[in-house]
């Protein structure tokens, strides 16, 4: 049962900074909830995944995924339109982030590095099974491996026969254009 940190929707909606803070800052302020997500629930679309929004986005700069606040604004707008969403997963705010020191060290504790490793391993499964994925698309989104992987997973569905492209009725993703992207 992988463990994940999630943001409550209210935390995201009342965020007064330009972008969502780094995970360690949110955790120290007790603004994250830690949840175990059994794969059996994930592949059945049950449990907490029914009310969690997973956000796929491009990092706009090293160490700063949302330099202008456009991503936070888009997430907040989406949450206001989707009252059923109770939790948000956004990598910068929910995965232990490095804080490179002047000597080039990562800055994360051993526990944080292991948490990040375990969560990253399970990410593909969660993007493949999450009921709600928000893709924040800009013109550079498609040039990033992780973005491509998350989007592809969000556009598939799983069954006893394997993975296949989701039909319109099975669609689990929403694409919002930000910055320079055009509909």
PDB file of N, CA and C in Angstrom, residues 101-163:
ATOM      1  N   UNK A 101      21.905  22.309  -1.627  1.00  0.00           N
ATOM      2  CA  UNK A 101      22.743  23.178  -0.798  1.00  0.00           C
ATOM      3  C   UNK A 101      23.882  23.736  -1.643  1.00  0.00           C
ATOM      4  N   UNK A 102      24.591  24.701  -1.103  1.00  0.00           N
ATOM      5  CA  UNK A 102      25.679  25.334  -1.844  1.00  0.00           C
ATOM      6  C   UNK A 102      26.779  24.355  -2.230  1.00  0.00           C
ATOM      7  N   UNK A 103      26.894  23.242  -1.498  1.00  0.00           N
ATOM      8  CA  UNK A 103      27.919  22.255  -1.847  1.00  0.00           C
ATOM      9  C   UNK A 103      27.389  21.190  -2.809  1.00  0.00           C
ATOM     10  N   UNK A 104      26.189  21.422  -3.371  1.00  0.00           N
ATOM     11  CA  UNK A 104      25.632  20.534  -4.382  1.00  0.00           C
ATOM     12  C   UNK A 104      24.909  19.319  -3.835  1.00  0.00           C
ATOM     13  N   UNK A 105      24.731  19.237  -2.521  1.00  0.00           N
ATOM     14  CA  UNK A 105      24.016  18.108  -1.931  1.00  0.00           C
ATOM     15  C   UNK A 105      22.512  18.279  -2.118  1.00  0.00           C
ATOM     16  N   UNK A 106      21.794  17.182  -2.059  1.00  0.00           N
ATOM     17  CA  UNK A 106      20.352  17.160  -2.296  1.00  0.00           C
ATOM     18  C   UNK A 106      19.566  17.932  -1.240  1.00  0.00           C
ATOM     19  N   UNK A 107      19.924  17.810   0.002  1.00  0.00           N
ATOM     20  CA  UNK A 107      19.241  18.520   1.076  1.00  0.00           C
ATOM     21  C   UNK A 107      18.108  17.741   1.725  1.00  0.00           C
ATOM     22  N   UNK A 108      17.665  16.623   1.111  1.00  0.00           N
ATOM     23  CA  UNK A 108      16.612  15.815   1.724  1.00  0.00           C
ATOM     24  C   UNK A 108      17.227  14.816   2.694  1.00  0.00           C
ATOM     25  N   UNK A 109      16.468  14.488   3.719  1.00  0.00           N
ATOM     26  CA  UNK A 109      16.920  13.453   4.657  1.00  0.00           C
ATOM     27  C   UNK A 109      16.825  12.096   3.961  1.00  0.00           C
ATOM     28  N   UNK A 110      17.444  11.102   4.553  1.00  0.00           N
ATOM     29  CA  UNK A 110      17.353   9.747   4.012  1.00  0.00           C
ATOM     30  C   UNK A 110      15.917   9.253   3.959  1.00  0.00           C
ATOM     31  N   UNK A 111      15.136   9.584   4.985  1.00  0.00           N
ATOM     32  CA  UNK A 111      13.723   9.187   5.024  1.00  0.00           C
ATOM     33  C   UNK A 111      12.960   9.865   3.883  1.00  0.00           C
ATOM     34  N   UNK A 112      13.219  11.157   3.675  1.00  0.00           N
ATOM     35  CA  UNK A 112      12.537  11.884   2.592  1.00  0.00           C
ATOM     36  C   UNK A 112      12.911  11.318   1.226  1.00  0.00           C
ATOM     37  N   UNK A 113      14.170  10.963   1.040  1.00  0.00           N
ATOM     38  CA  UNK A 113      14.591  10.393  -0.239  1.00  0.00           C
ATOM     39  C   UNK A 113      13.914   9.045  -0.489  1.00  0.00           C
ATOM     40  N   UNK A 114      13.790   8.243   0.558  1.00  0.00           N
ATOM     41  CA  UNK A 114      13.122   6.943   0.416  1.00  0.00           C
ATOM     42  C   UNK A 114      11.627   7.132   0.162  1.00  0.00           C
ATOM     43  N   UNK A 115      10.984   8.070   0.863  1.00  0.00           N
ATOM     44  CA  UNK A 115       9.566   8.371   0.604  1.00  0.00           C
ATOM     45  C   UNK A 115       9.367   8.763  -0.857  1.00  0.00           C
ATOM     46  N   UNK A 116      10.203   9.645  -1.337  1.00  0.00           N
ATOM     47  CA  UNK A 116      10.101  10.121  -2.714  1.00  0.00           C
ATOM     48  C   UNK A 116      10.289   8.968  -3.699  1.00  0.00           C
ATOM     49  N   UNK A 117      11.251   8.114  -3.444  1.00  0.00           N
ATOM     50  CA  UNK A 117      11.511   6.969  -4.321  1.00  0.00           C
ATOM     51  C   UNK A 117      10.295   6.048  -4.393  1.00  0.00           C
ATOM     52  N   UNK A 118       9.724   5.720  -3.238  1.00  0.00           N
ATOM     53  CA  UNK A 118       8.575   4.816  -3.202  1.00  0.00           C
ATOM     54  C   UNK A 118       7.347   5.433  -3.867  1.00  0.00           C
ATOM     55  N   UNK A 119       7.126   6.725  -3.636  1.00  0.00           N
ATOM     56  CA  UNK A 119       5.982   7.395  -4.267  1.00  0.00           C
ATOM     57  C   UNK A 119       6.155   7.474  -5.779  1.00  0.00           C
ATOM     58  N   UNK A 120       7.361   7.763  -6.219  1.00  0.00           N
ATOM     59  CA  UNK A 120       7.626   7.880  -7.656  1.00  0.00           C
ATOM     60  C   UNK A 120       7.398   6.557  -8.365  1.00  0.00           C
ATOM     61  N   UNK A 121       7.778   5.456  -7.735  1.00  0.00           N
ATOM     62  CA  UNK A 121       7.564   4.128  -8.315  1.00  0.00           C
ATOM     63  C   UNK A 121       6.072   3.885  -8.558  1.00  0.00           C
ATOM     64  N   UNK A 122       5.225   4.338  -7.655  1.00  0.00           N
ATOM     65  CA  UNK A 122       3.784   4.084  -7.748  1.00  0.00           C
ATOM     66  C   UNK A 122       3.030   5.114  -8.595  1.00  0.00           C
ATOM     67  N   UNK A 123       3.696   6.176  -9.021  1.00  0.00           N
ATOM     68  CA  UNK A 123       2.995   7.257  -9.732  1.00  0.00           C
ATOM     69  C   UNK A 123       2.326   6.801 -11.021  1.00  0.00           C
ATOM     70  N   UNK A 124       2.986   5.979 -11.798  1.00  0.00           N
ATOM     71  CA  UNK A 124       2.398   5.525 -13.064  1.00  0.00           C
ATOM     72  C   UNK A 124       1.074   4.824 -12.801  1.00  0.00           C
ATOM     73  N   UNK A 125       1.051   3.953 -11.785  1.00  0.00           N
ATOM     74  CA  UNK A 125      -0.196   3.250 -11.458  1.00  0.00           C
ATOM     75  C   UNK A 125      -1.297   4.223 -11.052  1.00  0.00           C
ATOM     76  N   UNK A 126      -0.928   5.259 -10.303  1.00  0.00           N
ATOM     77  CA  UNK A 126      -1.961   6.202  -9.872  1.00  0.00           C
ATOM     78  C   UNK A 126      -2.475   7.056 -11.027  1.00  0.00           C
ATOM     79  N   UNK A 127      -1.599   7.501 -11.904  1.00  0.00           N
ATOM     80  CA  UNK A 127      -2.084   8.257 -13.068  1.00  0.00           C
ATOM     81  C   UNK A 127      -2.886   7.352 -14.001  1.00  0.00           C
ATOM     82  N   UNK A 128      -2.603   6.064 -13.982  1.00  0.00           N
ATOM     83  CA  UNK A 128      -3.338   5.113 -14.808  1.00  0.00           C
ATOM     84  C   UNK A 128      -4.734   4.842 -14.244  1.00  0.00           C
ATOM     85  N   UNK A 129      -4.900   5.001 -12.936  1.00  0.00           N
ATOM     86  CA  UNK A 129      -6.161   4.613 -12.296  1.00  0.00           C
ATOM     87  C   UNK A 129      -6.930   5.765 -11.657  1.00  0.00           C
ATOM     88  N   UNK A 130      -6.324   6.920 -11.497  1.00  0.00           N
ATOM     89  CA  UNK A 130      -7.006   8.043 -10.844  1.00  0.00           C
ATOM     90  C   UNK A 130      -8.267   8.422 -11.615  1.00  0.00           C
ATOM     91  N   UNK A 131      -9.319   8.726 -10.890  1.00  0.00           N
ATOM     92  CA  UNK A 131     -10.584   9.104 -11.526  1.00  0.00           C
ATOM     93  C   UNK A 131     -10.533  10.497 -12.142  1.00  0.00           C
ATOM     94  N   UNK A 132      -9.639  11.358 -11.609  1.00  0.00           N
ATOM     95  CA  UNK A 132      -9.578  12.746 -12.058  1.00  0.00           C
ATOM     96  C   UNK A 132      -8.123  13.180 -12.229  1.00  0.00           C
ATOM     97  N   UNK A 133      -7.763  13.511 -13.469  1.00  0.00           N
ATOM     98  CA  UNK A 133      -6.428  14.019 -13.765  1.00  0.00           C
ATOM     99  C   UNK A 133      -6.591  15.348 -14.494  1.00  0.00           C
ATOM    100  N   UNK A 134      -5.925  16.360 -13.984  1.00  0.00           N
ATOM    101  CA  UNK A 134      -5.933  17.681 -14.613  1.00  0.00           C
ATOM    102  C   UNK A 134      -4.588  17.876 -15.303  1.00  0.00           C
ATOM    103  N   UNK A 135      -4.629  18.045 -16.607  1.00  0.00           N
ATOM    104  CA  UNK A 135      -3.424  18.277 -17.389  1.00  0.00           C
ATOM    105  C   UNK A 135      -3.324  19.769 -17.662  1.00  0.00           C
ATOM    106  N   UNK A 136      -2.264  20.393 -17.147  1.00  0.00           N
ATOM    107  CA  UNK A 136      -2.031  21.816 -17.371  1.00  0.00           C
ATOM    108  C   UNK A 136      -1.082  21.934 -18.562  1.00  0.00           C
ATOM    109  N   UNK A 137      -1.656  22.219 -19.707  1.00  0.00           N
ATOM    110  CA  UNK A 137      -0.932  22.168 -20.967  1.00  0.00           C
ATOM    111  C   UNK A 137      -0.397  23.533 -21.372  1.00  0.00           C
ATOM    112  N   UNK A 138       0.892  23.589 -21.646  1.00  0.00           N
ATOM    113  CA  UNK A 138       1.479  24.761 -22.297  1.00  0.00           C
ATOM    114  C   UNK A 138       2.271  24.238 -23.494  1.00  0.00           C
ATOM    115  N   UNK A 139       2.859  25.114 -24.262  1.00  0.00           N
ATOM    116  CA  UNK A 139       3.527  24.684 -25.491  1.00  0.00           C
ATOM    117  C   UNK A 139       4.754  23.813 -25.256  1.00  0.00           C
ATOM    118  N   UNK A 140       5.288  23.768 -24.046  1.00  0.00           N
ATOM    119  CA  UNK A 140       6.452  22.927 -23.759  1.00  0.00           C
ATOM    120  C   UNK A 140       6.094  21.623 -23.056  1.00  0.00           C
ATOM    121  N   UNK A 141       4.835  21.442 -22.696  1.00  0.00           N
ATOM    122  CA  UNK A 141       4.391  20.254 -21.963  1.00  0.00           C
ATOM    123  C   UNK A 141       4.813  18.966 -22.677  1.00  0.00           C
ATOM    124  N   UNK A 142       4.577  18.908 -23.977  1.00  0.00           N
ATOM    125  CA  UNK A 142       4.847  17.703 -24.748  1.00  0.00           C
ATOM    126  C   UNK A 142       6.322  17.374 -24.923  1.00  0.00           C
ATOM    127  N   UNK A 143       7.208  18.267 -24.527  1.00  0.00           N
ATOM    128  CA  UNK A 143       8.641  18.006 -24.670  1.00  0.00           C
ATOM    129  C   UNK A 143       9.233  17.336 -23.429  1.00  0.00           C
ATOM    130  N   UNK A 144       8.421  17.070 -22.435  1.00  0.00           N
ATOM    131  CA  UNK A 144       8.898  16.492 -21.173  1.00  0.00           C
ATOM    132  C   UNK A 144       8.419  15.054 -21.029  1.00  0.00           C
ATOM    133  N   UNK A 145       9.354  14.176 -20.691  1.00  0.00           N
ATOM    134  CA  UNK A 145       9.032  12.759 -20.559  1.00  0.00           C
ATOM    135  C   UNK A 145       7.924  12.505 -19.543  1.00  0.00           C
ATOM    136  N   UNK A 146       8.085  13.033 -18.313  1.00  0.00           N
ATOM    137  CA  UNK A 146       7.098  12.751 -17.270  1.00  0.00           C
ATOM    138  C   UNK A 146       5.722  13.264 -17.654  1.00  0.00           C
ATOM    139  N   UNK A 147       5.663  14.415 -18.287  1.00  0.00           N
ATOM    140  CA  UNK A 147       4.374  14.960 -18.730  1.00  0.00           C
ATOM    141  C   UNK A 147       3.724  14.010 -19.732  1.00  0.00           C
ATOM    142  N   UNK A 148       4.508  13.563 -20.705  1.00  0.00           N
ATOM    143  CA  UNK A 148       3.995  12.630 -21.717  1.00  0.00           C
ATOM    144  C   UNK A 148       3.485  11.346 -21.063  1.00  0.00           C
ATOM    145  N   UNK A 149       4.260  10.818 -20.111  1.00  0.00           N
ATOM    146  CA  UNK A 149       3.875   9.579 -19.433  1.00  0.00           C
ATOM    147  C   UNK A 149       2.585   9.762 -18.635  1.00  0.00           C
ATOM    148  N   UNK A 150       2.509  10.840 -17.862  1.00  0.00           N
ATOM    149  CA  UNK A 150       1.298  11.093 -17.065  1.00  0.00           C
ATOM    150  C   UNK A 150       0.081  11.270 -17.958  1.00  0.00           C
ATOM    151  N   UNK A 151       0.217  12.025 -19.044  1.00  0.00           N
ATOM    152  CA  UNK A 151      -0.909  12.250 -19.952  1.00  0.00           C
ATOM    153  C   UNK A 151      -1.344  10.940 -20.602  1.00  0.00           C
ATOM    154  N   UNK A 152      -0.370  10.159 -21.074  1.00  0.00           N
ATOM    155  CA  UNK A 152      -0.713   8.882 -21.704  1.00  0.00           C
ATOM    156  C   UNK A 152      -1.468   7.997 -20.723  1.00  0.00           C
ATOM    157  N   UNK A 153      -0.963   7.890 -19.500  1.00  0.00           N
ATOM    158  CA  UNK A 153      -1.622   7.060 -18.484  1.00  0.00           C
ATOM    159  C   UNK A 153      -3.040   7.546 -18.207  1.00  0.00           C
ATOM    160  N   UNK A 154      -3.223   8.857 -18.134  1.00  0.00           N
ATOM    161  CA  UNK A 154      -4.541   9.419 -17.839  1.00  0.00           C
ATOM    162  C   UNK A 154      -5.539   9.177 -18.968  1.00  0.00           C
ATOM    163  N   UNK A 155      -5.042   8.902 -20.158  1.00  0.00           N
ATOM    164  CA  UNK A 155      -5.914   8.704 -21.321  1.00  0.00           C
ATOM    165  C   UNK A 155      -6.168   7.233 -21.618  1.00  0.00           C
ATOM    166  N   UNK A 156      -5.723   6.353 -20.719  1.00  0.00           N
ATOM    167  CA  UNK A 156      -5.919   4.913 -20.860  1.00  0.00           C
ATOM    168  C   UNK A 156      -6.943   4.445 -19.836  1.00  0.00           C
ATOM    169  N   UNK A 157      -7.322   3.192 -19.956  1.00  0.00           N
ATOM    170  CA  UNK A 157      -8.139   2.544 -18.946  1.00  0.00           C
ATOM    171  C   UNK A 157      -7.611   1.127 -18.756  1.00  0.00           C
ATOM    172  N   UNK A 158      -7.827   0.603 -17.585  1.00  0.00           N
ATOM    173  CA  UNK A 158      -7.360  -0.750 -17.287  1.00  0.00           C
ATOM    174  C   UNK A 158      -8.549  -1.695 -17.228  1.00  0.00           C
ATOM    175  N   UNK A 159      -8.318  -2.920 -17.618  1.00  0.00           N
ATOM    176  CA  UNK A 159      -9.360  -3.939 -17.547  1.00  0.00           C
ATOM    177  C   UNK A 159      -8.686  -5.283 -17.312  1.00  0.00           C
ATOM    178  N   UNK A 160      -9.476  -6.319 -17.170  1.00  0.00           N
ATOM    179  CA  UNK A 160      -8.936  -7.663 -16.982  1.00  0.00           C
ATOM    180  C   UNK A 160      -8.102  -8.097 -18.185  1.00  0.00           C
ATOM    181  N   UNK A 161      -8.336  -7.455 -19.343  1.00  0.00           N
ATOM    182  CA  UNK A 161      -7.597  -7.802 -20.564  1.00  0.00           C
ATOM    183  C   UNK A 161      -6.367  -6.929 -20.763  1.00  0.00           C
ATOM    184  N   UNK A 162      -6.128  -5.980 -19.864  1.00  0.00           N
ATOM    185  CA  UNK A 162      -4.950  -5.128 -19.977  1.00  0.00           C
ATOM    186  C   UNK A 162      -5.298  -3.650 -20.084  1.00  0.00           C
ATOM    187  N   UNK A 163      -4.397  -2.893 -20.702  1.00  0.00           N
ATOM    188  CA  UNK A 163      -4.535  -1.444 -20.829  1.00  0.00           C
ATOM    189  C   UNK A 163      -4.959  -1.118 -22.252  1.00  0.00           C
TER     190      UNK A 163
END
